[in-house]
mmCIF file with all atom_site columns, C-alpha atoms in Angstrom:
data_model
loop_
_atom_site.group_PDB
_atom_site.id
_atom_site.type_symbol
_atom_site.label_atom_id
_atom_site.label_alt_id
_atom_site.label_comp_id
_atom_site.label_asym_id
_atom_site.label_entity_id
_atom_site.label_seq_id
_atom_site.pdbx_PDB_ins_code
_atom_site.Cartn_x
_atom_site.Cartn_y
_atom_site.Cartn_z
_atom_site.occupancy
_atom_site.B_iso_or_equiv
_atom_site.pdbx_formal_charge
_atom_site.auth_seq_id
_atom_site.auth_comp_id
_atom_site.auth_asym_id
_atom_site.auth_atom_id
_atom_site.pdbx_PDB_model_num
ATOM 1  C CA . UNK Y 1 1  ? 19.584  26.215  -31.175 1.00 0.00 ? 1  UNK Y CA 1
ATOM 2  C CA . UNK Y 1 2  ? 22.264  25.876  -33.765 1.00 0.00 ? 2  UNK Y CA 1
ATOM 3  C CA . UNK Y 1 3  ? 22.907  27.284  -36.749 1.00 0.00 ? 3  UNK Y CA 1
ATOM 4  C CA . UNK Y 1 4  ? 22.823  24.993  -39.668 1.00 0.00 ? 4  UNK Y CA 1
ATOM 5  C CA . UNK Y 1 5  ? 25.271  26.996  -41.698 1.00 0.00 ? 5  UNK Y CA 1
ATOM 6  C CA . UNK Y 1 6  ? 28.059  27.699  -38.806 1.00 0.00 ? 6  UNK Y CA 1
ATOM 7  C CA . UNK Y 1 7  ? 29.556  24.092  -38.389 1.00 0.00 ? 7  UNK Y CA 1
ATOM 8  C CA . UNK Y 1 8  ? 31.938  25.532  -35.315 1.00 0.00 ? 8  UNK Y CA 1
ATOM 9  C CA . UNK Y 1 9  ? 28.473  26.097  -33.225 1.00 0.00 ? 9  UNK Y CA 1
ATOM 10 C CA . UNK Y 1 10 ? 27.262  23.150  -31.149 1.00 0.00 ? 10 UNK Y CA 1
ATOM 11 C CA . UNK Y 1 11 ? 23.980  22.222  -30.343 1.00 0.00 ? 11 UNK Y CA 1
ATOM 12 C CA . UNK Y 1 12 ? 22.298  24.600  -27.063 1.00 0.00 ? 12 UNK Y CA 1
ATOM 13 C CA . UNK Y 1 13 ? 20.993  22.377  -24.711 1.00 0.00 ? 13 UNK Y CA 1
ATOM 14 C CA . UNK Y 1 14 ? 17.718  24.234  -23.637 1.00 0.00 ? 14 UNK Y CA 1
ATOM 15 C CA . UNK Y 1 15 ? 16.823  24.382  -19.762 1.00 0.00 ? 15 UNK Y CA 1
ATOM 16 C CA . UNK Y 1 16 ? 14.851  21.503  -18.415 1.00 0.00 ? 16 UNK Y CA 1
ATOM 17 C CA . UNK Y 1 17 ? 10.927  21.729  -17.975 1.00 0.00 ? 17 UNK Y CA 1
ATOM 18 C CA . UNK Y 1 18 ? 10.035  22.750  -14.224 1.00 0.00 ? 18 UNK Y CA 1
ATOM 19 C CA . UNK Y 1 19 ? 8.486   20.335  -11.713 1.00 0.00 ? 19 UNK Y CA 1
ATOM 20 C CA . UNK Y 1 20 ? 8.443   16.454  -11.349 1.00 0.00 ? 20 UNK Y CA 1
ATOM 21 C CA . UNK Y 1 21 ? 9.801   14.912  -13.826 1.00 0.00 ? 21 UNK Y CA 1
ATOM 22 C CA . UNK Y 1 22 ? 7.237   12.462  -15.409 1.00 0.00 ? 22 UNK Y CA 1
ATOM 23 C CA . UNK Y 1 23 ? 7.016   8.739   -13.959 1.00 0.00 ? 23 UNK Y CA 1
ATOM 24 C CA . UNK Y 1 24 ? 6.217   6.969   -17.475 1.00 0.00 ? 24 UNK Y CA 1
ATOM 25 C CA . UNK Y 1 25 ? 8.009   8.540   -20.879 1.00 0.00 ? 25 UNK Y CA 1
ATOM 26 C CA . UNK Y 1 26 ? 4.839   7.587   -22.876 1.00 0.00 ? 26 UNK Y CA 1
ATOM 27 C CA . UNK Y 1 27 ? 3.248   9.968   -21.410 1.00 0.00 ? 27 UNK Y CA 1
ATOM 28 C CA . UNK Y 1 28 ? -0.234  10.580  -18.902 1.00 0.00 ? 28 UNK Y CA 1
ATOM 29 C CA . UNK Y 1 29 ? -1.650  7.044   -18.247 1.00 0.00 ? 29 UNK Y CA 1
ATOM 30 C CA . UNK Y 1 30 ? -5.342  6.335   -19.651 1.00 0.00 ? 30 UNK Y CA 1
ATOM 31 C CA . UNK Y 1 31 ? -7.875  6.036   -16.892 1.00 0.00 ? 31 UNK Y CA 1
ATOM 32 C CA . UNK Y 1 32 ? -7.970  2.213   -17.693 1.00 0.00 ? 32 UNK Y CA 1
ATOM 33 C CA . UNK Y 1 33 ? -4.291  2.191   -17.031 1.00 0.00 ? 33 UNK Y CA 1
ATOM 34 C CA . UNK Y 1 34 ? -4.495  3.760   -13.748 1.00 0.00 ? 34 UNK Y CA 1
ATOM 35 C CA . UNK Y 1 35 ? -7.272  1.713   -12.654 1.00 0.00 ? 35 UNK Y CA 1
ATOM 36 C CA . UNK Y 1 36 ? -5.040  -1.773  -13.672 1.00 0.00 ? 36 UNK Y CA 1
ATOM 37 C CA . UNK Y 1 37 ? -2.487  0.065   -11.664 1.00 0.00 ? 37 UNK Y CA 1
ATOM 38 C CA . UNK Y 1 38 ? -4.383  0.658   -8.820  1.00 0.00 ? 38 UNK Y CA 1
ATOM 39 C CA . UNK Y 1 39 ? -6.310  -2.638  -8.166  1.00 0.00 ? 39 UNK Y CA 1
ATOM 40 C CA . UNK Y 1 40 ? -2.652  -4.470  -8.810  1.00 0.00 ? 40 UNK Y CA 1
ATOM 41 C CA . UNK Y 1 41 ? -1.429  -2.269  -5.725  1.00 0.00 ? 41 UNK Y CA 1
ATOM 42 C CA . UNK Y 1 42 ? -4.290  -3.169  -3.837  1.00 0.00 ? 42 UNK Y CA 1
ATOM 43 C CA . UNK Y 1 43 ? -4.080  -7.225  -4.547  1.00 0.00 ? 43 UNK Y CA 1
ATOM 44 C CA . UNK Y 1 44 ? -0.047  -6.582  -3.715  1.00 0.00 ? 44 UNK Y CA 1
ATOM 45 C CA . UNK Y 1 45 ? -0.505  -5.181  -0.158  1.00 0.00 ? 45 UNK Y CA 1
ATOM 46 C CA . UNK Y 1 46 ? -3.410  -7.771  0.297   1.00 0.00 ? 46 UNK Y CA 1
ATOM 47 C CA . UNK Y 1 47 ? -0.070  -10.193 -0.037  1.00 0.00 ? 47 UNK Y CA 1
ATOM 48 C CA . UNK Y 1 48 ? 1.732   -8.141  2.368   1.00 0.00 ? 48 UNK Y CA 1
ATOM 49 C CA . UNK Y 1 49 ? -0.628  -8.377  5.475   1.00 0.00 ? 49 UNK Y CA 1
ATOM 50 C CA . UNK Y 1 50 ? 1.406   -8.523  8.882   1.00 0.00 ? 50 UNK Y CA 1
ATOM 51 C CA . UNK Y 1 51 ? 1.650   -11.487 10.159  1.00 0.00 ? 51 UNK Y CA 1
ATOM 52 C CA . UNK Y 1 52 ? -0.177  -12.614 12.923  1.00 0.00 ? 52 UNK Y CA 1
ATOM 53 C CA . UNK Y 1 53 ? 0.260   -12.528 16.207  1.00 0.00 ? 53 UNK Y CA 1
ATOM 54 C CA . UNK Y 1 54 ? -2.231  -14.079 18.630  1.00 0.00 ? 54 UNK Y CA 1
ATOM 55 C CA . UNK Y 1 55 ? -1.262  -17.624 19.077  1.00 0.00 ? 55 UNK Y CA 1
ATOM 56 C CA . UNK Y 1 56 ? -3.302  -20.540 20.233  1.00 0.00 ? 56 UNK Y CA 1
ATOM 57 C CA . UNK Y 1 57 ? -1.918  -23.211 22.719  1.00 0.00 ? 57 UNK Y CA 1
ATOM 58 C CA . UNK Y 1 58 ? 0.100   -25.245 20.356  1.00 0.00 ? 58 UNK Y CA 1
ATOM 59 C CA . UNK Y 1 59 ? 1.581   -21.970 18.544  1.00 0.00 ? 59 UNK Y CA 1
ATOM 60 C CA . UNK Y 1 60 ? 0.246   -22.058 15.813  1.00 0.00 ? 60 UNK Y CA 1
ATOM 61 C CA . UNK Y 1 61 ? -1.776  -18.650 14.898  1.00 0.00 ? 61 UNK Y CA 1
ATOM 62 C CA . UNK Y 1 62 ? -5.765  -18.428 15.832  1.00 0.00 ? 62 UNK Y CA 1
ATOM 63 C CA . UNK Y 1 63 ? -7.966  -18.477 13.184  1.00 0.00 ? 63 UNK Y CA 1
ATOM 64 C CA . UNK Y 1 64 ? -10.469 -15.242 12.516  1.00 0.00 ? 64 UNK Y CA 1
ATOM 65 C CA . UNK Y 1 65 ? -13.454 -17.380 13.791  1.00 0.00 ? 65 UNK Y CA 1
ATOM 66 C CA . UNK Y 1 66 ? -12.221 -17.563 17.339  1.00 0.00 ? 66 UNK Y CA 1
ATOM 67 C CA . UNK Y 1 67 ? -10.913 -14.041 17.241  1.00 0.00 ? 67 UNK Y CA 1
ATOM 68 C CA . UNK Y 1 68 ? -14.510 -12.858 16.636  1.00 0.00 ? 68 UNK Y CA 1
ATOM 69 C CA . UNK Y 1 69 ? -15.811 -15.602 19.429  1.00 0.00 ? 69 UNK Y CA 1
ATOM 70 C CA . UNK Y 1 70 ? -13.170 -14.065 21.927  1.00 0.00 ? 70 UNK Y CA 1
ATOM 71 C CA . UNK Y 1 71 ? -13.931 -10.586 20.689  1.00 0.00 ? 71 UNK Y CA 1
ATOM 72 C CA . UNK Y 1 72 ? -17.861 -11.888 21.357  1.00 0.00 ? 72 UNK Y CA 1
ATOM 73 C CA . UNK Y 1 73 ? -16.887 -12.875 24.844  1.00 0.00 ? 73 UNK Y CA 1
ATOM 74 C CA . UNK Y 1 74 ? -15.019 -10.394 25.901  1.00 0.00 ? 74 UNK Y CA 1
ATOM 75 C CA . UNK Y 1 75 ? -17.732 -7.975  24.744  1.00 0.00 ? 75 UNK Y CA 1
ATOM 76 C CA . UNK Y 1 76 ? -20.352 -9.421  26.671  1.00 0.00 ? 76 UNK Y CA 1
ATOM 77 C CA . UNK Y 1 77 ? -18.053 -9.474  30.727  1.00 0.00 ? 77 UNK Y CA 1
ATOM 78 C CA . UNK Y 1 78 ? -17.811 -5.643  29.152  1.00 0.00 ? 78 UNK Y CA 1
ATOM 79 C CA . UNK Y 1 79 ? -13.823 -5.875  29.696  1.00 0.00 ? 79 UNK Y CA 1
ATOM 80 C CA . UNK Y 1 80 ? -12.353 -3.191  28.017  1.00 0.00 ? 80 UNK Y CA 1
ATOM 81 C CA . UNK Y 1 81 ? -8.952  -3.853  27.611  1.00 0.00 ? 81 UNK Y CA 1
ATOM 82 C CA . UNK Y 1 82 ? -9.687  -7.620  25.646  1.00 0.00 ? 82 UNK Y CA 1
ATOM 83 C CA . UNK Y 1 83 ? -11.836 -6.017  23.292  1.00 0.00 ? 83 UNK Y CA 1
ATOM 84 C CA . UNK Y 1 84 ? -8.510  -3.381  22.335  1.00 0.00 ? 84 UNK Y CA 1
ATOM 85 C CA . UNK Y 1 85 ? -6.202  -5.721  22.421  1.00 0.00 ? 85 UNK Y CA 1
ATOM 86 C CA . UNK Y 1 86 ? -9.040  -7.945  19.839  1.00 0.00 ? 86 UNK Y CA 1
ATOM 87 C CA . UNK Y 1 87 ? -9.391  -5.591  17.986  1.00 0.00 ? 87 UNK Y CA 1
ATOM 88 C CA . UNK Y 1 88 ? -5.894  -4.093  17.614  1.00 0.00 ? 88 UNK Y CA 1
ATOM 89 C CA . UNK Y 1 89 ? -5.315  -7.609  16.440  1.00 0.00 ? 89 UNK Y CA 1
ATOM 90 C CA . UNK Y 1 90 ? -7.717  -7.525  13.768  1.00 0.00 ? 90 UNK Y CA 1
ATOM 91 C CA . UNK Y 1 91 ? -6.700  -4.462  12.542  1.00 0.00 ? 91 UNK Y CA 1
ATOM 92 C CA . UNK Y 1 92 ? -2.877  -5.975  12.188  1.00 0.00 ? 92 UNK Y CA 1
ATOM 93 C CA . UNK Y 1 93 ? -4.255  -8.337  10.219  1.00 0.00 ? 93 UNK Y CA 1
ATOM 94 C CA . UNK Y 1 94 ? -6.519  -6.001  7.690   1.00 0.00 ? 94 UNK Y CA 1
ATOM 95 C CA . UNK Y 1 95 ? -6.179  -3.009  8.202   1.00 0.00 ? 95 UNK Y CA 1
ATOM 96 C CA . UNK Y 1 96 ? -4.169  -0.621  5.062   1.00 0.00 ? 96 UNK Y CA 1
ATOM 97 C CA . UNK Y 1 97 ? -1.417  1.674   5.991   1.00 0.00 ? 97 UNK Y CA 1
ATOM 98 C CA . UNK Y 1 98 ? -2.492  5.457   4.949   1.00 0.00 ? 98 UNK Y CA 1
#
C-alpha cells in the first residue's frame, strides 16, 4: 500500500494468491459453459480416433461390418487369440484414452 501523501513511496506489490492460478480471467465458468466445453472435447477426440489398422486384401482398411463378422467367426471355432486381437482392434478404433 502507498501512501497518498508521501510521493517518494512506491506502490507495494502484495504477495500472490496461493494455488493454481485460474485458467479463464473472467472468472468460474457457468455450468452451461462447462458443458459447451465438455461436449466440444468430446466431438474433438471423436476427430482424433487412431487410425486403423486391419487391412483387407487390396490395403485398403476393413470396414466395422466385417470386423464384427470376423469377430462372429472367430467366436464361434472358440479361438481365443482372434477374438483379442478383434477386439483390441475395435478398441483402437473407439475406445477414449483415460
Amino acid at each position: 500500500m502507498r501512501d497518498e501523501k508521501d510521493p517518494g513511496t512506491l506502490e507495494m506489490q502484495l504477495p500472490r494468491k496461493q494455488g493454481r492460478p485460474p485458467k479463464f480471467s473472467s472468472g468460474a465458468m457457468s455450468a452451461a459453459e462447462r458443458a459447451k466445453r465438455y461436449r466440444q472435447g468430446l466431438r474433438n477426440e471423436a476427430r482424433q480416433v487412431v487410425p486403423t489398422i486391419v487391412l483387407d486384401a487390396e490395403g485398403d482398411p476393413l470396414r466395422d461390418t466385417a470386423i464384427l463378422e470376423a469377430l462372429r467367426r472367430a467366436m464361434l471355432k472358440g479361438d481365443g487369440p482372434a477374438v483379442h486381437a478383434i477386439t483390441d482392434e475395435l478398441r483402437m478404433r473407439y475406445c477414449r484414452k483415460s
